[in-house]
Tab-separated table of C-alpha atoms and ligand atoms in Angstrom:
chain	number	residue	atom	x	y	z
A	210	MET	CA	0.000	0.000	0.000
A	211	LYS	CA	1.257	3.480	-0.888
A	212	ILE	CA	0.232	6.466	1.214
A	213	LEU	CA	0.960	10.099	0.442
A	214	VAL	CA	1.118	12.357	3.476
A	215	ILE	CA	0.325	16.013	2.976
A	216	ASN	CA	0.838	18.817	5.466
A	217	THR	CA	-0.535	22.063	4.052
A	218	GLY	CA	0.169	25.475	5.526
A	219	SER	CA	-1.115	28.795	4.232
A	220	SER	CA	1.998	29.248	2.064
A	221	SER	CA	3.613	25.826	2.151
A	222	ILE	CA	3.034	22.164	1.352
A	223	LYS	CA	5.090	19.345	2.821
A	224	PHE	CA	4.691	15.896	1.286
A	225	GLU	CA	6.021	12.401	1.829
A	226	LEU	CA	5.131	9.246	-0.081
A	227	PHE	CA	5.438	5.970	1.862
A	228	GLU	CA	5.532	2.334	0.814
A	229	MET	CA	3.668	0.909	3.797
A	230	ASN	CA	4.870	-2.706	3.312
A	231	ASN	CA	8.233	-1.743	4.777
A	232	LYS	CA	7.344	1.780	6.014
A	233	SER	CA	9.929	3.257	3.668
A	234	CYS	CA	9.927	6.783	2.263
A	235	LEU	CA	9.816	6.813	-1.553
A	236	SER	CA	9.948	10.570	-1.902
A	237	LYS	CA	9.557	13.658	0.247
A	238	GLY	CA	9.751	17.385	-0.189
A	239	THR	CA	8.582	20.871	0.695
A	240	ILE	CA	7.115	23.738	-1.270
A	241	GLU	CA	7.754	27.087	0.357
A	242	ARG	CA	6.446	30.593	-0.212
A	243	LEU	CA	3.426	29.595	-2.293
A	244	GLY	CA	2.033	32.598	-4.145
A	245	ASP	CA	5.315	34.496	-3.857
A	246	ALA	CA	7.659	35.205	-6.789
A	247	ALA	CA	10.413	33.497	-4.772
A	248	SER	CA	8.576	30.183	-4.275
A	249	SER	CA	10.554	26.974	-4.439
A	250	ILE	CA	10.205	23.224	-4.201
A	251	SER	CA	12.908	21.039	-2.738
A	252	TYR	CA	12.535	17.280	-2.873
A	253	LYS	CA	14.259	13.957	-2.503
A	254	ILE	CA	13.567	10.779	-4.432
A	255	ASN	CA	14.740	7.504	-2.910
A	256	LYS	CA	15.395	5.133	-5.768
A	257	THR	CA	17.850	2.277	-5.686
A	258	GLY	CA	21.361	3.665	-5.629
A	259	GLU	CA	21.959	7.300	-4.742
A	260	PRO	CA	18.881	9.324	-3.752
A	261	ILE	CA	18.102	12.234	-6.054
A	262	LYS	CA	17.929	15.629	-4.355
A	263	ASN	CA	16.767	18.749	-6.115
A	264	LYS	CA	15.591	22.286	-5.478
A	265	LEU	CA	13.635	24.217	-8.108
A	266	GLU	CA	13.149	27.921	-7.660
A	267	ILE	CA	10.022	28.444	-9.706
A	268	PRO	CA	6.888	30.513	-9.219
A	269	ILE	CA	4.103	28.366	-7.769
A	270	ALA	CA	0.892	30.374	-7.548
A	271	ASP	CA	-1.255	28.353	-5.162
A	272	HIS	CA	-1.977	24.957	-3.588
A	273	THR	CA	-3.436	23.574	-6.846
A	274	GLU	CA	-0.271	24.392	-8.798
A	275	GLY	CA	1.810	23.117	-5.906
A	276	LEU	CA	0.144	19.726	-5.825
A	277	LYS	CA	0.321	19.525	-9.629
A	278	LYS	CA	4.082	19.995	-9.356
A	279	ILE	CA	4.311	17.289	-6.680
A	280	VAL	CA	2.364	14.887	-8.941
A	281	GLU	CA	4.753	15.673	-11.820
A	282	ILE	CA	7.761	14.871	-9.635
A	283	LEU	CA	6.268	11.617	-8.305
A	284	THR	CA	5.192	10.413	-11.768
A	285	ASP	CA	8.199	11.672	-13.761
A	286	PRO	CA	8.825	8.965	-16.442
A	287	GLU	CA	12.565	8.974	-15.792
A	288	ASN	CA	13.016	9.600	-12.064
A	289	GLY	CA	9.507	9.220	-10.633
A	290	VAL	CA	8.506	6.593	-8.063
A	291	ILE	CA	4.970	5.855	-9.335
A	292	LYS	CA	3.535	5.455	-12.860
A	293	ASP	CA	0.374	7.397	-12.165
A	294	THR	CA	-1.695	8.779	-9.300
A	295	SER	CA	-3.890	5.664	-9.130
A	296	GLU	CA	-0.970	3.875	-7.445
A	297	VAL	CA	-1.538	6.011	-4.352
A	298	ASP	CA	-4.047	4.191	-2.126
A	299	ALA	CA	-4.589	6.990	0.339
A	300	VAL	CA	-3.698	10.567	1.080
A	301	GLY	CA	-3.183	11.246	4.792
A	302	HIS	CA	-3.721	14.892	5.710
A	303	ARG	CA	-2.416	16.628	8.796
A	304	VAL	CA	-5.372	18.586	10.126
A	305	VAL	CA	-4.462	20.831	13.014
A	306	HIS	CA	-7.731	21.093	14.926
A	307	GLY	CA	-10.155	18.251	15.474
A	308	GLY	CA	-11.855	19.894	18.446
A	309	GLU	CA	-13.601	17.572	20.885
A	310	THR	CA	-15.098	15.563	18.043
A	311	TYR	CA	-12.071	13.562	16.955
A	312	SER	CA	-9.943	11.430	19.207
A	313	GLY	CA	-8.536	9.522	16.253
A	314	ALA	CA	-7.993	9.718	12.487
A	315	ARG	CA	-11.048	9.747	10.190
A	316	LEU	CA	-11.856	8.928	6.587
A	317	ILE	CA	-12.782	12.281	5.078
A	318	THR	CA	-16.492	12.478	4.271
A	319	ASP	CA	-18.734	15.502	3.701
A	320	ASP	CA	-19.584	15.410	7.413
A	321	VAL	CA	-15.920	15.426	8.434
A	322	MET	CA	-15.223	18.344	6.077
A	323	ALA	CA	-18.162	20.263	7.531
A	324	LYS	CA	-16.848	19.678	11.051
A	325	VAL	CA	-13.301	20.755	10.147
A	326	LYS	CA	-14.826	23.954	8.689
A	327	GLU	CA	-16.885	24.464	11.839
A	328	LEU	CA	-13.654	24.318	13.850
A	329	ILE	CA	-12.008	27.178	11.917
A	330	PRO	CA	-12.575	29.699	14.755
A	331	LEU	CA	-10.383	27.498	16.989
A	332	ALA	CA	-7.575	27.301	14.389
A	333	PRO	CA	-8.032	30.292	12.081
A	334	LEU	CA	-4.550	30.036	10.568
A	335	HIS	CA	-4.336	26.280	10.140
A	336	ASN	CA	-7.666	24.596	9.424
A	337	PRO	CA	-8.439	26.704	6.288
A	338	ALA	CA	-5.097	25.706	4.732
A	339	ASN	CA	-5.697	22.060	5.679
A	340	ILE	CA	-9.143	22.207	4.031
A	341	GLN	CA	-7.585	23.610	0.869
A	342	GLY	CA	-5.053	20.777	0.878
A	343	ILE	CA	-7.839	18.194	1.135
A	344	GLU	CA	-9.888	19.766	-1.678
A	345	VAL	CA	-6.893	19.914	-4.008
A	346	ALA	CA	-5.801	16.351	-3.162
A	347	GLU	CA	-9.318	15.091	-3.985
A	348	GLN	CA	-8.909	16.561	-7.478
A	349	PHE	CA	-5.483	15.060	-8.140
A	350	PHE	CA	-6.003	11.711	-6.385
A	351	PRO	CA	-9.691	10.972	-7.066
A	352	GLU	CA	-9.280	7.228	-6.532
A	353	ALA	CA	-7.411	7.487	-3.237
A	354	ALA	CA	-9.031	7.438	0.195
A	355	GLN	CA	-8.557	10.789	1.917
A	356	VAL	CA	-7.861	10.583	5.637
A	357	ALA	CA	-7.647	13.356	8.232
A	358	VAL	CA	-5.173	12.916	11.090
A	359	PHE	CA	-5.703	15.548	13.770
A	360	ASP	CA	-2.941	17.228	15.770
A	361	THR	CA	-5.265	17.466	18.743
A	362	ALA	CA	-6.521	13.852	18.721
A	363	PHE	CA	-3.803	12.302	20.882
A	364	HIS	CA	-4.636	14.681	23.727
A	365	GLN	CA	-8.364	13.929	23.770
A	366	THR	CA	-7.768	11.391	26.535
A	367	MET	CA	-7.000	14.205	28.999
A	368	PRO	CA	-9.332	14.329	32.004
A	369	ALA	CA	-11.480	17.439	32.494
A	370	LYS	CA	-9.283	18.626	35.367
A	371	SER	CA	-6.436	18.976	32.852
A	372	TYR	CA	-8.315	20.419	29.896
A	373	ARG	CA	-10.749	22.791	31.603
A	374	TYR	CA	-9.793	26.385	32.418
A	375	PRO	CA	-11.152	27.987	35.566
A	376	LEU	CA	-13.403	30.274	33.473
A	377	PRO	CA	-17.208	30.587	33.639
A	378	ASN	CA	-18.831	27.287	32.637
A	379	GLU	CA	-20.705	28.733	29.673
A	380	LEU	CA	-17.440	29.648	27.953
A	381	TYR	CA	-16.664	25.937	27.804
A	382	GLU	CA	-20.203	24.794	27.124
A	383	LYS	CA	-21.043	27.320	24.392
A	384	GLU	CA	-17.669	28.306	22.960
A	385	LYS	CA	-15.666	25.142	23.680
A	386	ILE	CA	-12.899	27.135	25.328
A	387	ARG	CA	-10.642	24.474	26.838
A	388	ALA	CA	-7.137	23.070	26.375
A	389	TYR	CA	-6.772	20.870	23.300
A	390	GLY	CA	-3.006	20.387	22.927
A	391	PHE	CA	-1.047	20.082	19.684
A	392	HIS	CA	1.920	18.213	18.138
A	393	GLY	CA	-0.271	15.124	18.728
A	394	SER	CA	1.245	13.019	15.939
A	395	SER	CA	4.710	13.621	17.359
A	396	HIS	CA	3.782	12.849	20.990
A	397	SER	CA	1.861	9.800	19.797
A	398	TYR	CA	4.761	8.512	17.671
A	399	VAL	CA	7.531	8.952	20.246
A	400	SER	CA	5.445	7.720	23.163
A	401	LYS	CA	4.599	4.506	21.285
A	402	GLN	CA	8.284	4.029	20.480
A	403	MET	CA	9.116	4.590	24.151
A	404	LEU	CA	6.437	2.166	25.337
A	405	GLU	CA	7.874	-0.535	23.074
A	406	ALA	CA	11.293	-0.059	24.671
A	407	LEU	CA	9.950	-0.182	28.255
A	408	GLU	CA	9.708	-3.730	29.400
A	409	LYS	CA	6.549	-3.441	31.477
A	410	PRO	CA	2.778	-3.534	30.925
A	411	VAL	CA	1.590	-0.348	29.223
A	412	ALA	CA	-1.013	0.226	31.945
A	413	GLU	CA	1.794	0.637	34.500
A	414	THR	CA	3.882	3.147	32.537
A	415	ALA	CA	4.427	6.854	33.130
A	416	ILE	CA	6.435	8.869	30.607
A	417	ILE	CA	6.967	12.512	29.670
A	418	THR	CA	7.457	13.420	26.014
A	419	ILE	CA	9.316	16.674	25.298
A	420	HIS	CA	8.939	18.023	21.742
A	421	LEU	CA	11.402	20.887	21.214
A	422	GLY	CA	11.285	22.338	17.703
A	423	ASN	CA	10.314	25.848	16.612
A	424	GLY	CA	7.135	25.126	18.527
A	425	CYS	CA	7.679	23.347	21.862
A	426	SER	CA	5.322	21.195	23.886
A	427	MET	CA	5.317	18.447	26.487
A	428	ALA	CA	2.900	15.667	27.333
A	429	ALA	CA	2.382	13.498	30.401
A	430	VAL	CA	1.549	10.014	29.112
A	431	LYS	CA	0.265	7.611	31.768
A	432	GLY	CA	-0.714	4.056	30.872
A	433	GLY	CA	-0.123	4.964	27.214
A	434	LYS	CA	-2.649	7.826	27.323
A	435	CYS	CA	-2.078	11.552	27.409
A	436	ILE	CA	-3.267	12.949	30.730
A	437	ASP	CA	-1.893	16.474	30.381
A	438	THR	CA	-0.089	18.633	27.838
A	439	SER	CA	1.527	22.051	27.862
A	440	MET	CA	-0.202	23.709	24.881
A	441	GLY	CA	-3.780	24.777	25.429
A	442	LEU	CA	-6.613	26.308	23.433
A	443	SER	CA	-3.970	27.270	20.866
A	444	PRO	CA	-0.291	26.426	20.328
A	445	LEU	CA	0.685	29.643	22.152
A	446	GLY	CA	0.549	28.185	25.657
A	447	GLY	CA	3.016	26.209	27.758
A	448	LEU	CA	6.769	26.265	27.140
A	449	MET	CA	8.864	29.151	25.853
A	450	MET	CA	9.327	28.643	22.083
A	451	GLY	CA	11.180	30.064	19.072
A	452	THR	CA	8.880	33.075	18.702
A	453	ARG	CA	5.982	32.317	21.095
A	454	THR	CA	5.741	33.245	24.754
A	455	GLY	CA	4.263	30.061	26.167
A	456	ASP	CA	2.492	30.658	29.501
A	457	ILE	CA	2.490	34.261	30.673
A	458	ASP	CA	0.357	36.165	33.138
A	459	PRO	CA	-3.034	36.474	31.394
A	460	SER	CA	-3.203	40.155	32.328
A	461	ILE	CA	-0.276	41.095	30.081
A	462	PRO	CA	-2.463	41.569	26.953
A	463	PHE	CA	-4.710	43.973	28.955
A	464	PHE	CA	-1.657	45.956	29.943
A	465	LEU	CA	-0.454	46.081	26.321
A	466	ALA	CA	-3.876	47.353	25.268
A	467	SER	CA	-4.623	49.805	28.063
A	468	LYS	CA	-1.151	51.211	28.733
A	469	MET	CA	0.334	51.039	25.245
A	470	GLY	CA	-2.832	51.322	23.164
A	471	LEU	CA	-2.076	48.231	21.069
A	472	ASP	CA	-4.900	46.526	19.181
A	473	LEU	CA	-5.613	42.795	19.162
A	474	GLN	CA	-3.671	42.160	15.971
A	475	GLU	CA	-0.576	43.890	17.334
A	476	ILE	CA	-0.788	41.989	20.609
A	477	ASP	CA	-1.224	38.725	18.744
A	478	LYS	CA	1.888	39.494	16.682
A	479	ILE	CA	3.976	40.233	19.778
A	480	LEU	CA	2.883	37.067	21.612
A	481	ASN	CA	3.078	34.695	18.638
A	482	LYS	CA	5.836	36.084	16.412
A	483	GLN	CA	8.122	38.401	18.374
A	484	SER	CA	8.538	36.650	21.708
A	485	GLY	CA	10.206	33.477	22.981
A	486	LEU	CA	13.886	33.055	22.068
A	487	LYS	CA	13.469	35.765	19.437
A	488	GLY	CA	12.093	38.262	21.906
A	489	ILE	CA	14.992	37.828	24.301
A	490	THR	CA	17.902	37.317	21.891
A	491	GLY	CA	16.796	38.567	18.466
A	492	SER	CA	16.975	35.061	16.935
A	493	ASN	CA	14.399	32.273	17.007
A	494	ASP	CA	16.957	29.688	15.860
A	495	MET	CA	18.342	27.657	18.741
A	496	ARG	CA	21.687	27.145	16.984
A	497	ASP	CA	22.226	30.934	16.822
A	498	VAL	CA	21.118	31.367	20.416
A	499	MET	CA	23.515	28.671	21.648
A	500	GLU	CA	26.352	30.261	19.709
A	501	LEU	CA	25.603	33.696	21.183
A	502	ARG	CA	25.468	32.104	24.624
A	503	ALA	CA	28.843	30.412	24.107
A	504	ASN	CA	30.257	33.840	23.235
A	505	GLY	CA	28.999	35.256	26.517
A	506	ASP	CA	25.968	37.192	25.201
A	507	GLU	CA	23.951	38.055	28.303
A	508	ASN	CA	20.563	37.939	26.631
A	509	ALA	CA	21.307	34.498	25.183
A	510	ILE	CA	22.450	33.267	28.611
A	511	LEU	CA	19.179	34.541	30.126
A	512	ALA	CA	17.064	33.109	27.275
A	513	ILE	CA	18.501	29.621	27.757
A	514	ASP	CA	18.097	29.848	31.540
A	515	MET	CA	14.431	30.762	31.001
A	516	TYR	CA	13.902	28.088	28.336
A	517	VAL	CA	15.430	25.336	30.494
A	518	GLN	CA	13.668	26.509	33.666
A	519	ARG	CA	10.255	26.169	32.040
A	520	ILE	CA	10.943	22.637	30.812
A	521	LYS	CA	12.164	21.635	34.285
A	522	LYS	CA	8.950	23.040	35.789
A	523	PHE	CA	6.788	20.923	33.522
A	524	ILE	CA	8.883	17.792	34.202
A	525	GLY	CA	8.344	18.315	37.926
A	526	ALA	CA	4.662	19.060	37.465
A	527	TYR	CA	4.009	16.013	35.280
A	528	ALA	CA	5.976	13.671	37.551
A	529	ALA	CA	3.841	14.940	40.450
A	530	GLU	CA	0.612	14.582	38.436
A	531	MET	CA	1.417	11.028	37.379
A	532	GLY	CA	2.838	10.003	40.752
A	533	ALA	CA	5.447	8.000	38.862
A	534	LEU	CA	8.039	8.414	36.123
A	535	ASP	CA	9.657	5.716	33.981
A	536	SER	CA	11.296	7.891	31.368
A	537	ILE	CA	11.506	11.255	29.699
A	538	VAL	CA	11.816	11.475	25.918
A	539	PHE	CA	13.487	14.270	23.949
A	540	THR	CA	12.409	14.813	20.347
A	541	ALA	CA	12.243	17.276	17.375
A	542	GLY	CA	14.981	19.625	16.061
A	543	ILE	CA	16.305	20.841	19.403
A	544	GLY	CA	15.441	17.792	21.512
A	545	GLU	CA	17.137	15.405	19.078
A	546	ASN	CA	20.173	17.509	18.205
A	547	SER	CA	21.239	19.597	21.161
A	548	ASP	CA	23.077	17.469	23.706
A	549	GLU	CA	23.944	20.687	25.525
A	550	LEU	CA	20.296	21.567	26.157
A	551	ARG	CA	19.441	18.009	27.202
A	552	SER	CA	22.305	18.246	29.657
A	553	LEU	CA	21.104	21.598	31.063
A	554	ILE	CA	17.534	20.301	31.392
A	555	CYS	CA	18.606	17.126	33.222
A	556	ASP	CA	21.115	18.934	35.444
A	557	ASN	CA	20.388	18.606	39.153
A	558	MET	CA	17.417	16.308	38.630
A	559	SER	CA	18.768	13.250	40.441
A	560	PHE	CA	16.291	13.938	43.292
A	561	LEU	CA	13.644	12.830	40.746
A	562	GLY	CA	15.745	9.840	39.669
A	563	ILE	CA	16.950	11.479	36.431
A	564	GLU	CA	20.673	10.989	35.798
A	565	LEU	CA	22.119	11.772	32.405
A	566	ASP	CA	25.214	9.971	31.125
A	567	GLU	CA	27.156	12.889	29.637
A	568	SER	CA	29.230	10.693	27.364
A	569	LYS	CA	26.224	8.795	25.929
A	570	ASN	CA	24.382	12.110	25.635
A	571	ALA	CA	27.206	13.679	23.629
A	572	THR	CA	27.495	10.734	21.225
A	573	ARG	CA	25.592	11.511	18.056
A	574	SER	CA	23.721	8.715	16.320
A	575	ASP	CA	20.516	8.134	14.432
A	576	GLY	CA	17.631	6.212	15.859
A	577	ASN	CA	16.192	5.791	19.352
A	578	ARG	CA	18.778	5.832	22.108
A	579	PRO	CA	18.984	5.899	25.900
A	580	VAL	CA	21.294	8.573	27.294
A	581	HIS	CA	20.948	7.932	31.039
A	582	THR	CA	23.433	6.374	33.452
A	583	GLU	CA	23.145	2.733	34.459
A	584	ASN	CA	21.937	3.780	37.902
A	585	SER	CA	19.391	6.335	36.728
A	586	LYS	CA	15.954	5.363	38.049
A	587	VAL	CA	14.298	7.271	35.225
A	588	GLY	CA	15.213	6.602	31.595
A	589	VAL	CA	16.299	9.552	29.463
A	590	TRP	CA	15.799	8.856	25.760
A	591	VAL	CA	16.335	10.608	22.471
A	592	ILE	CA	13.689	9.412	20.014
A	593	PRO	CA	13.608	11.089	16.583
A	594	THR	CA	10.052	12.060	15.779
A	595	ASN	CA	8.409	11.129	12.500
A	596	GLU	CA	5.075	12.916	12.268
A	597	GLU	CA	4.636	12.030	8.603
A	598	LEU	CA	5.110	8.312	9.240
A	599	GLU	CA	2.677	8.506	12.170
A	600	ILE	CA	0.097	10.141	9.863
A	601	ALA	CA	0.677	7.388	7.275
A	602	ILE	CA	0.362	4.635	9.926
A	603	GLN	CA	-2.874	6.122	11.284
A	604	SER	CA	-4.261	6.567	7.752
A	605	GLU	CA	-3.517	2.921	6.960
A	606	LYS	CA	-5.289	1.866	10.161
A	607	VAL	CA	-8.395	3.860	9.208
A	608	ILE	CA	-8.517	2.314	5.736
A	609	LYS	CA	-8.117	-1.208	7.102
A	610	GLN	CA	-10.938	-0.594	9.606
A	611	GLU	CA	-13.183	0.664	6.787
A	612	VAL	CA	-12.403	-2.410	4.671
A	613	ALA	CA	-13.107	-4.682	7.653
A	614	GLN	CA	-16.428	-2.914	8.317
A	615	ASP	CA	-17.470	-3.243	4.677
A	616	ALA	CA	-16.563	-6.939	4.524
B	804	LIG	P1	9.710	22.668	13.293
B	804	LIG	O1	8.992	22.912	14.570
B	804	LIG	O2	9.651	23.829	12.356
B	804	LIG	O3	9.446	21.323	12.648
B	804	LIG	P2	12.293	21.535	13.984
B	804	LIG	O4	11.764	20.378	14.752
B	804	LIG	O5	13.024	21.253	12.721
B	804	LIG	O6	11.245	22.668	13.734
B	804	LIG	O7	13.301	22.337	14.970
B	804	LIG	C1	13.881	23.534	14.599
B	804	LIG	C2	14.799	23.978	15.735
B	804	LIG	O8	15.802	22.979	15.945
B	804	LIG	C3	15.529	25.282	15.442
B	804	LIG	O9	15.471	26.137	16.554
B	804	LIG	C4	16.966	24.819	15.218
B	804	LIG	O10	17.893	25.791	15.572
B	804	LIG	C5	17.032	23.645	16.161
B	804	LIG	N1	18.199	22.785	15.894
B	804	LIG	C6	18.458	22.013	14.834
B	804	LIG	N2	19.677	21.427	14.963
B	804	LIG	C7	20.180	21.858	16.146
B	804	LIG	C8	21.410	21.632	16.872
B	804	LIG	N3	22.346	20.837	16.393
B	804	LIG	N4	21.571	22.271	18.054
B	804	LIG	C9	20.634	23.083	18.542
B	804	LIG	N5	19.463	23.324	17.933
B	804	LIG	C10	19.247	22.733	16.752
C-alpha cells in the first residue's frame, strides 16, 4: 500500500510518499512561499542507488499548482517513483484542529469536512489551509481514500481537570474554550516508540514526552494515554518557544492594550511572532542562540536559563501529576540535536531519579537511544520524531478498519 502524506500550511506544502509494506519513504519534499515570486520546491527521491535531491526555484501560484508539481515529480517517467496517481491508495492529511469531536484519524467524508470547517474559529490560521489541501488532493487523487489525522486527537484522553480552564462554565459549554493540545502526531509517535522499549505492561507506565522544535510542547503520558499537555486552546501556551511566549500572566495583553494602546492584531503578533527566544535574543533559531550564549551574550544566557527553567517546571509538574516516572523522551529539532540543552535540562534532577550519562548524551547517532546512566531510576531517551510516518500509519489503520467494516 502506498500512502501520500500532505501537510498544508497557508503558504507551504510538505509531502512524503510511503511504501507501507516496509514503512519506507519513496519521496519527500517541501514547497515554500506559495504565491510568492520566490517560491521553491525542494525534494528527494529515494530510488535504488543514490537518492536524487533537487531544489527548483520556480513561481508556484497556489496549492493547486503546488500539488500539480508534486504529482509531476512523483510520476516523472525517468526519475519518478509511481507510474500514475492511481498507485496512491490513500492521502493522509495533517489537520491541526479536530476539536472535541475527533480522538482519532477519520476517513474524510462531507460530514468530516463540515466539522473541520466548523472548527475554523479554533484554528483560524491552520484549518483553512488544511481544508484547501484536502480539496486539491481530492482533485489530483480521485481514486485514493482521503484521511484526516488531527494534531489534537492524541490529547483527547485528557481528564477534564487537565483540559478545563477555571473560566465561567458557559465559555466551555457554548464556545468550547478548553485546552486541546497540539503536536499530537509527534507525541503519539515517540510515546509509542518509548512504550515498546519499556519492558513493562503499558497500563503501569508513566512517561513525559518533550517536543522541542520551533514550537515546543510536552505531554504526560500515563498508561499509554495523554493525561496532560503544555499547549492549550492554541499552540501559544506552555513552554517558551522560538517566537511564542508560552504561559504568561493572562493580564499582560490587557496591559499592552490599556497602557500602550495596542490593538488585538498587534498583541497577537507580539505574543506569537516576536517573543520566545526571538524576543529575548533577536533570533528564534536555537543554533544561533547557543552560539551567542557560548560567546557570553547576556541575553542568550538569560534566554537559555528561562527556556530550560520552564521545561524543568513541567517535568516536575508532570511527575507529580502522574505520581510515577519511567522515562523522559526528547524529540524534534532541538530535543534530538542539542546534547547541551538536554544536559542543562537534566542537570540537578537526580532527586527525581533522572541521571544523564554525559558521554552517551554527547554521542551523536541516528535512531532511538537511551542517554541515562546505568543507575538512573528514570530513563532519558532521544527518540527522533516522525510525524509524517505517524500520519501514514494512522491513515492505513483507518482504511483497514473501513475495509473490515465493509466486509
Ligand atoms: P519545526 O517545529 O519547524 O518542525 P524543527 O523540529 O526542525 O522545527 O526544529 C527547529 C529547531 O531545531 C531550530 O530552533 C533549530 O535551531 C534547532 N536545531 C536544529 N539542529 C540543532 C542543533 N544541532 N543544536 C541546537 N538546535 C538545533
